[in-house]
Tab-separated table of C-alpha atoms and ligand atoms in Angstrom:
chain	number	residue	atom	x	y	z
H	194	MET	CA	-77.498	-128.530	17.286
H	195	THR	CA	-74.941	-128.138	14.460
H	196	ILE	CA	-74.505	-124.827	12.482
H	197	ARG	CA	-73.307	-125.517	8.984
H	198	THR	CA	-71.304	-122.646	7.151
H	199	ALA	CA	-72.622	-121.857	3.752
H	200	PRO	CA	-70.245	-122.909	1.050
H	201	THR	CA	-68.569	-119.967	-0.690
H	202	LEU	CA	-68.810	-120.985	-4.268
H	203	PRO	CA	-67.378	-118.893	-6.584
H	204	ASP	CA	-69.585	-116.548	-8.835
H	205	GLY	CA	-68.276	-116.472	-12.349
H	206	VAL	CA	-67.037	-119.124	-14.558
H	207	GLU	CA	-64.473	-120.396	-11.850
H	208	TRP	CA	-67.492	-122.410	-10.536
H	209	THR	CA	-67.346	-125.061	-13.382
H	210	ALA	CA	-63.749	-126.230	-11.626
H	211	VAL	CA	-66.057	-126.688	-8.603
H	212	VAL	CA	-68.148	-128.981	-10.570
H	213	VAL	CA	-65.250	-131.153	-11.855
H	214	ALA	CA	-63.255	-131.074	-8.799
H	215	ALA	CA	-66.382	-132.926	-7.172
H	216	HIS	CA	-66.276	-135.236	-9.727
H	217	ARG	CA	-62.781	-136.207	-8.965
H	218	ALA	CA	-63.255	-136.138	-5.382
H	219	ALA	CA	-65.908	-138.554	-5.861
H	220	GLU	CA	-63.535	-140.881	-7.333
H	221	SER	CA	-60.558	-140.238	-4.970
H	222	LEU	CA	-62.974	-141.071	-2.171
H	223	SER	CA	-64.725	-144.184	-4.047
H	224	ASP	CA	-64.224	-147.758	-2.786
H	225	ARG	CA	-62.063	-148.461	-5.659
H	226	PRO	CA	-60.760	-145.512	-7.280
H	227	ALA	CA	-58.950	-145.131	-10.256
H	228	PHE	CA	-56.491	-142.327	-8.924
H	229	ARG	CA	-56.503	-140.360	-5.849
H	230	ASP	CA	-56.866	-136.677	-5.690
H	231	PRO	CA	-55.956	-134.904	-2.562
H	232	LEU	CA	-56.730	-131.553	-3.819
H	233	ALA	CA	-60.162	-132.174	-4.845
H	234	GLU	CA	-61.018	-133.860	-1.469
H	235	ALA	CA	-59.756	-130.653	0.362
H	236	VAL	CA	-62.070	-128.843	-2.226
H	237	VAL	CA	-65.120	-130.404	-1.409
H	238	ARG	CA	-64.361	-130.637	2.081
H	239	HIS	CA	-63.322	-126.601	2.326
H	240	LEU	CA	-66.470	-125.739	0.472
H	241	GLY	CA	-68.815	-128.072	2.573
H	242	LEU	CA	-69.950	-130.322	-0.039
H	243	ALA	CA	-68.916	-133.310	1.582
H	244	ALA	CA	-68.176	-134.542	4.992
H	245	PRO	CA	-64.775	-135.223	5.775
H	246	GLY	CA	-63.583	-138.619	4.294
H	247	ARG	CA	-66.786	-138.814	2.271
H	248	PRO	CA	-67.496	-138.650	-1.265
H	249	PRO	CA	-69.991	-135.699	-2.259
H	250	ASN	CA	-73.474	-136.578	-2.600
H	251	PHE	CA	-74.133	-135.562	-6.364
H	252	GLY	CA	-78.123	-136.038	-5.474
H	253	SER	CA	-78.237	-133.523	-2.711
H	254	MET	CA	-75.522	-131.100	-3.627
H	255	PRO	CA	-75.907	-127.572	-2.247
H	256	GLY	CA	-74.979	-124.230	-4.274
H	257	GLU	CA	-76.645	-125.703	-7.725
H	258	MET	CA	-74.334	-128.291	-8.176
H	259	ALA	CA	-76.779	-131.443	-8.442
H	260	GLY	CA	-77.806	-131.316	-12.107
H	261	THR	CA	-74.764	-130.239	-13.690
H	262	THR	CA	-72.694	-132.772	-11.462
H	263	ALA	CA	-75.466	-135.647	-13.075
H	264	LEU	CA	-74.670	-134.536	-16.557
H	265	MET	CA	-71.105	-135.202	-16.577
H	266	GLY	CA	-71.310	-138.651	-15.290
H	267	ASP	CA	-67.857	-140.160	-15.866
H	268	LEU	CA	-66.640	-137.571	-18.387
H	269	VAL	CA	-64.124	-136.199	-16.013
H	270	VAL	CA	-62.698	-139.154	-14.624
H	271	VAL	CA	-61.983	-140.759	-18.006
H	272	ARG	CA	-60.423	-137.390	-19.287
H	273	THR	CA	-58.088	-137.278	-16.231
H	274	LEU	CA	-57.193	-140.634	-16.635
H	275	HIS	CA	-56.468	-140.368	-20.361
H	276	ILE	CA	-54.414	-136.902	-19.976
H	277	ASP	CA	-52.515	-138.087	-16.970
H	278	GLN	CA	-51.497	-140.956	-19.399
H	279	ALA	CA	-50.580	-138.530	-22.012
H	280	LEU	CA	-48.563	-135.894	-19.975
H	281	THR	CA	-46.640	-139.173	-18.309
H	282	ASP	CA	-45.869	-140.572	-21.810
H	283	ALA	CA	-44.806	-137.443	-23.277
H	284	GLY	CA	-42.249	-136.910	-20.450
H	285	LEU	CA	-41.832	-132.895	-21.025
H	286	ASP	CA	-40.887	-131.396	-17.776
H	287	GLN	CA	-42.448	-127.925	-18.653
H	288	VAL	CA	-46.612	-128.058	-18.520
H	289	VAL	CA	-48.689	-125.006	-19.078
H	290	LEU	CA	-52.578	-125.771	-17.713
H	291	LEU	CA	-54.385	-123.292	-19.529
H	292	GLY	CA	-57.683	-122.641	-17.447
H	293	ALA	CA	-56.159	-124.748	-14.728
H	294	GLY	CA	-59.076	-124.346	-12.167
H	295	LEU	CA	-58.802	-126.980	-9.174
H	296	ASP	CA	-56.509	-129.431	-11.581
H	297	GLY	CA	-54.543	-131.403	-8.619
H	298	ARG	CA	-51.856	-132.697	-10.876
H	299	ALA	CA	-49.091	-130.700	-9.235
H	300	TYR	CA	-49.997	-132.431	-5.743
H	301	ARG	CA	-50.833	-135.872	-6.909
H	302	MET	CA	-48.571	-136.820	-9.831
H	303	PRO	CA	-44.961	-138.115	-8.804
H	304	TRP	CA	-43.433	-135.764	-11.177
H	305	THR	CA	-40.660	-134.233	-9.123
H	306	GLY	CA	-38.386	-131.977	-11.153
H	307	ARG	CA	-41.499	-130.713	-13.308
H	308	ARG	CA	-42.254	-127.385	-13.361
H	309	ILE	CA	-46.330	-127.043	-13.692
H	310	PHE	CA	-47.633	-123.283	-14.520
H	311	GLU	CA	-51.230	-123.075	-13.564
H	312	LEU	CA	-52.938	-120.124	-15.648
H	313	GLU	CA	-56.320	-119.285	-14.265
H	314	LEU	CA	-58.512	-116.185	-13.262
H	315	PRO	CA	-57.410	-114.781	-9.981
H	316	ALA	CA	-60.447	-116.190	-7.912
H	317	GLY	CA	-60.051	-119.480	-9.364
H	318	LEU	CA	-56.233	-119.784	-7.915
H	319	ALA	CA	-57.416	-118.324	-4.790
H	320	LEU	CA	-59.864	-121.041	-4.029
H	321	LYS	CA	-57.201	-123.451	-4.655
H	322	ASP	CA	-54.769	-121.959	-2.602
H	323	GLU	CA	-57.254	-121.762	0.212
H	324	ALA	CA	-58.501	-125.122	0.108
H	325	ALA	CA	-54.930	-126.869	-0.146
H	326	ARG	CA	-53.680	-124.504	2.997
H	327	ALA	CA	-56.873	-125.413	4.788
H	328	ALA	CA	-55.707	-129.236	4.174
H	329	GLY	CA	-52.273	-128.559	4.916
H	330	LEU	CA	-51.158	-129.931	1.472
H	331	LYS	CA	-48.045	-129.383	-0.396
H	332	PRO	CA	-47.398	-129.759	-4.237
H	333	ILE	CA	-45.068	-132.225	-5.235
H	334	ALA	CA	-44.213	-131.147	-8.635
H	335	GLY	CA	-42.939	-127.404	-9.169
H	336	ARG	CA	-45.945	-125.698	-9.034
H	337	THR	CA	-45.971	-122.104	-10.583
H	338	PRO	CA	-49.540	-120.439	-10.202
H	339	VAL	CA	-49.977	-117.801	-12.990
H	340	PRO	CA	-53.267	-115.766	-12.462
H	341	ALA	CA	-54.135	-114.328	-15.467
H	342	ASP	CA	-57.139	-113.893	-18.093
H	343	LEU	CA	-56.483	-116.001	-21.160
H	344	ALA	CA	-58.320	-113.572	-22.970
H	345	GLY	CA	-55.893	-110.817	-22.017
H	346	ASP	CA	-52.369	-110.580	-22.146
H	347	TRP	CA	-51.260	-113.839	-20.587
H	348	PRO	CA	-47.917	-114.889	-22.096
H	349	THR	CA	-46.404	-111.806	-20.548
H	350	ASP	CA	-47.607	-113.391	-17.167
H	351	LEU	CA	-46.128	-116.579	-18.200
H	352	PHE	CA	-42.777	-114.884	-19.087
H	353	ALA	CA	-42.651	-113.338	-15.625
H	354	ALA	CA	-43.588	-116.642	-13.869
H	355	GLY	CA	-40.640	-118.027	-15.770
H	356	PHE	CA	-41.665	-119.842	-18.597
H	357	ASP	CA	-38.910	-121.044	-21.216
H	358	PRO	CA	-39.972	-120.970	-24.795
H	359	SER	CA	-36.858	-122.661	-25.899
H	360	ARG	CA	-37.938	-125.613	-24.291
H	361	PRO	CA	-40.288	-128.275	-25.284
H	362	THR	CA	-43.804	-127.608	-23.678
H	363	ALA	CA	-47.145	-129.901	-22.613
H	364	TRP	CA	-50.099	-127.598	-23.141
H	365	VAL	CA	-52.795	-128.561	-21.532
H	366	ALA	CA	-56.619	-127.293	-22.243
H	367	GLU	CA	-59.057	-129.480	-20.581
H	368	GLY	CA	-62.705	-128.215	-20.193
H	369	LEU	CA	-61.551	-124.771	-21.284
H	370	THR	CA	-62.599	-123.897	-24.816
H	371	VAL	CA	-66.298	-124.011	-24.406
H	372	TYR	CA	-65.763	-121.110	-22.247
H	373	LEU	CA	-64.045	-118.935	-24.652
H	374	THR	CA	-65.263	-117.179	-27.874
H	375	ARG	CA	-64.483	-118.580	-31.305
H	376	ALA	CA	-61.995	-115.136	-31.385
H	377	GLU	CA	-60.571	-116.109	-27.862
H	378	ALA	CA	-59.768	-119.331	-28.786
H	379	ASP	CA	-58.133	-118.582	-32.350
H	380	LEU	CA	-56.178	-115.861	-30.151
H	381	LEU	CA	-55.205	-118.512	-27.410
H	382	MET	CA	-54.185	-121.410	-30.220
H	383	SER	CA	-51.930	-118.753	-31.940
H	384	ARG	CA	-50.311	-117.597	-29.262
H	385	VAL	CA	-49.475	-121.322	-27.741
H	386	ARG	CA	-48.278	-122.061	-31.181
H	387	GLY	CA	-45.879	-119.040	-31.202
H	388	LEU	CA	-44.348	-120.202	-27.759
H	389	SER	CA	-44.084	-124.145	-28.685
H	390	ALA	CA	-40.551	-125.125	-29.236
H	391	PRO	CA	-40.004	-128.034	-31.288
H	392	GLY	CA	-41.199	-131.068	-29.373
H	393	SER	CA	-44.159	-129.703	-27.743
H	394	ARG	CA	-47.364	-131.287	-27.226
H	395	LEU	CA	-51.182	-129.930	-26.804
H	396	HIS	CA	-53.673	-131.776	-25.214
H	397	ILE	CA	-56.819	-130.385	-25.791
H	398	GLU	CA	-60.553	-130.975	-25.394
H	399	ILE	CA	-63.031	-129.866	-27.681
H	400	ALA	CA	-66.952	-130.455	-27.128
H	401	GLN	CA	-69.458	-129.641	-29.995
H	402	PRO	CA	-72.201	-128.841	-30.952
H	403	ILE	CA	-72.630	-128.140	-27.370
H	404	GLY	CA	-74.336	-124.982	-27.821
H	405	GLU	CA	-77.658	-126.925	-29.692
H	406	ARG	CA	-77.779	-129.182	-26.835
H	407	LEU	CA	-77.182	-127.109	-23.683
H	408	THR	CA	-79.653	-124.259	-23.917
H	409	HIS	CA	-81.559	-122.092	-21.241
H	410	ASP	CA	-84.819	-124.189	-22.986
H	411	THR	CA	-83.294	-127.537	-21.786
H	412	ALA	CA	-81.806	-126.728	-18.566
H	413	THR	CA	-83.641	-128.488	-15.769
H	414	ASP	CA	-82.215	-126.589	-12.827
H	415	ASP	CA	-80.191	-123.515	-11.728
H	416	GLY	CA	-77.088	-124.799	-12.017
H	417	MET	CA	-77.946	-125.773	-15.619
H	418	HIS	CA	-78.801	-122.376	-16.442
H	419	ARG	CA	-75.662	-121.039	-14.972
H	420	LEU	CA	-73.555	-123.260	-17.074
H	421	VAL	CA	-75.592	-122.486	-20.139
H	422	SER	CA	-74.833	-118.558	-19.165
H	423	VAL	CA	-71.080	-119.069	-19.151
H	424	LEU	CA	-70.597	-121.468	-22.194
H	425	ARG	CA	-69.014	-119.187	-25.372
H	426	TYR	CA	-69.023	-122.478	-27.458
H	427	GLY	CA	-65.285	-121.929	-28.861
H	428	PRO	CA	-63.960	-123.925	-32.156
H	429	PRO	CA	-65.927	-124.947	-34.709
H	430	THR	CA	-67.338	-128.487	-35.762
H	431	PRO	CA	-65.744	-130.874	-36.840
H	432	PRO	CA	-62.453	-129.370	-35.069
H	433	HIS	CA	-59.875	-131.577	-36.591
H	434	ASP	CA	-58.840	-128.916	-39.721
H	435	TRP	CA	-59.247	-125.983	-37.139
H	436	ILE	CA	-56.300	-127.643	-34.850
H	437	ALA	CA	-54.555	-128.502	-38.024
H	438	GLY	CA	-54.792	-124.885	-39.085
H	439	HIS	CA	-53.062	-123.868	-35.973
H	440	GLY	CA	-50.336	-126.086	-36.537
H	441	TRP	CA	-50.848	-129.253	-34.543
H	442	SER	CA	-51.795	-132.630	-36.244
H	443	PRO	CA	-55.266	-133.344	-35.581
H	444	ASP	CA	-54.819	-136.976	-33.709
H	445	ALA	CA	-57.798	-137.138	-31.372
H	446	LEU	CA	-59.936	-139.985	-29.576
H	447	THR	CA	-63.582	-139.469	-28.690
H	448	LEU	CA	-64.738	-139.392	-24.873
H	449	ALA	CA	-66.783	-142.647	-26.026
H	450	GLU	CA	-63.828	-144.246	-27.511
H	451	LEU	CA	-61.859	-143.476	-23.805
H	452	GLY	CA	-64.507	-144.515	-21.850
H	453	ASN	CA	-64.437	-147.742	-23.545
H	454	SER	CA	-60.907	-148.459	-23.105
H	455	TYR	CA	-60.736	-147.380	-19.321
H	456	GLY	CA	-64.004	-149.719	-19.068
H	457	ARG	CA	-66.115	-146.706	-17.809
H	458	LYS	CA	-69.364	-145.633	-18.738
H	459	VAL	CA	-70.092	-142.182	-20.871
H	460	ASN	CA	-73.473	-141.112	-20.408
H	461	ASP	CA	-76.045	-140.417	-23.316
H	462	THR	CA	-75.343	-136.422	-23.256
H	463	TRP	CA	-71.539	-137.746	-24.344
H	464	ASP	CA	-72.152	-140.290	-26.774
H	465	PRO	CA	-72.815	-139.293	-30.378
H	466	ALA	CA	-73.793	-142.578	-31.293
H	467	ARG	CA	-76.720	-142.157	-28.898
H	468	GLY	CA	-77.894	-138.613	-29.888
H	469	GLY	CA	-75.100	-136.620	-27.657
H	470	ILE	CA	-72.547	-134.492	-27.706
H	471	ASP	CA	-69.402	-135.069	-29.541
H	472	LEU	CA	-66.322	-134.688	-27.451
H	473	TRP	CA	-62.855	-134.891	-28.718
H	474	TYR	CA	-59.225	-135.446	-26.849
H	475	PHE	CA	-56.809	-134.203	-29.420
H	476	ASP	CA	-53.053	-135.516	-28.555
H	477	SER	CA	-51.190	-133.286	-30.935
H	478	GLY	CA	-47.712	-132.775	-32.136
H	479	LEU	CA	-46.583	-129.871	-34.322
H	480	LEU	CA	-46.922	-129.925	-37.894
H	481	PRO	CA	-44.060	-128.453	-40.066
H	482	ALA	CA	-44.394	-124.849	-40.436
H	483	ARG	CA	-45.974	-124.067	-43.670
H	484	PRO	CA	-43.480	-122.126	-45.944
H	485	ALA	CA	-44.138	-118.178	-45.734
L	663	SAM	C1	-64.425	-126.741	-16.052
L	663	SAM	S1	-63.164	-125.889	-15.624
L	663	SAM	C2	-61.405	-126.912	-15.573
L	663	SAM	C3	-61.012	-126.608	-15.111
L	663	SAM	C4	-59.641	-127.632	-15.006
L	663	SAM	N1	-58.842	-127.661	-16.427
L	663	SAM	C5	-60.161	-129.258	-14.538
L	663	SAM	O1	-60.199	-129.717	-15.687
L	663	SAM	O2	-60.155	-129.462	-13.454
L	663	SAM	C6	-62.741	-124.400	-16.492
L	663	SAM	C7	-61.775	-123.604	-16.418
L	663	SAM	O3	-61.752	-122.384	-17.338
L	663	SAM	C8	-61.284	-121.498	-16.575
L	663	SAM	N2	-61.456	-120.297	-17.520
L	663	SAM	C9	-62.479	-119.866	-18.185
L	663	SAM	N3	-62.393	-118.813	-18.839
L	663	SAM	C10	-61.133	-118.547	-18.679
L	663	SAM	C11	-60.014	-116.974	-18.891
L	663	SAM	N4	-60.782	-116.151	-20.210
L	663	SAM	N5	-58.962	-117.197	-18.586
L	663	SAM	C12	-58.486	-117.799	-17.631
L	663	SAM	N6	-59.221	-119.217	-17.122
L	663	SAM	C13	-60.539	-119.242	-17.654
L	663	SAM	C14	-62.339	-121.180	-15.362
L	663	SAM	O4	-62.339	-120.471	-14.808
L	663	SAM	C15	-62.314	-122.723	-15.058
L	663	SAM	O5	-61.303	-122.774	-14.032
């Protein structure tokens, strides 16, 4: 008889990082993967969400995962490809992942010489370290974990970890802003702008109007209730003026546009043309400072 140990999924908002890591693992372990993600593979194995070498089965995932993983469709794969490309094209050697979760870029991108700061709640980083250790994974790029709450005084922690504000930075907020309040998102953007040397870039995902579509009334299972309970909705709709108001060029593509360009199907939930939620991906440079 095989005794299966129950997966130890995180309790708080860090749980959402497992949902997206499961998608990257599924892609990584598919027959024709668009990318490989050894860290995501290690996470699903570590948590008992998939058998070794097998992709997670979204239809029967334990731990309240099935509904939310089905909701995502190809969202995570498309945004991963897009942000990988944007970071590679920008070529900046100081990268800050805001709400890094189980992002595996430090383990999978050929970025020797880049410094990748991973700002994330302590429990999220602990899970990542456990999974990497269990799989014997070592980062390729200069990974610097920074355990911190983005609603707190994270710049102090980032400086202590060796962040250099005189160098241009690539900031990444991928799958983050829906979990922040509007005030937290505003504060985050002000601080990011203040720490950005000329030449910095901002890669940020904004989903709206998510609060009207994903609610406890529309939730179909416990996982969806769990997702709804950690949503805080973040930036305003549409977000372009908000981005510009925080000093960044409002250049964005939608997930539906990116899905077409990568030949991946975006499900109805994320396609406003079919009644879904707008998802924008901003690849922004700094706007000239406004006269005081
Ligand atoms: C959906 S996950 C995305 C993770 C990662 N960016 C990715 O795309 O794989 C959202 C992440 O934001 C983190 N997060 C949410 N609120 C946060 C906060 N106040 N401080 C630090 N991290 C936070 C969560 O813990 C979680 O890991």
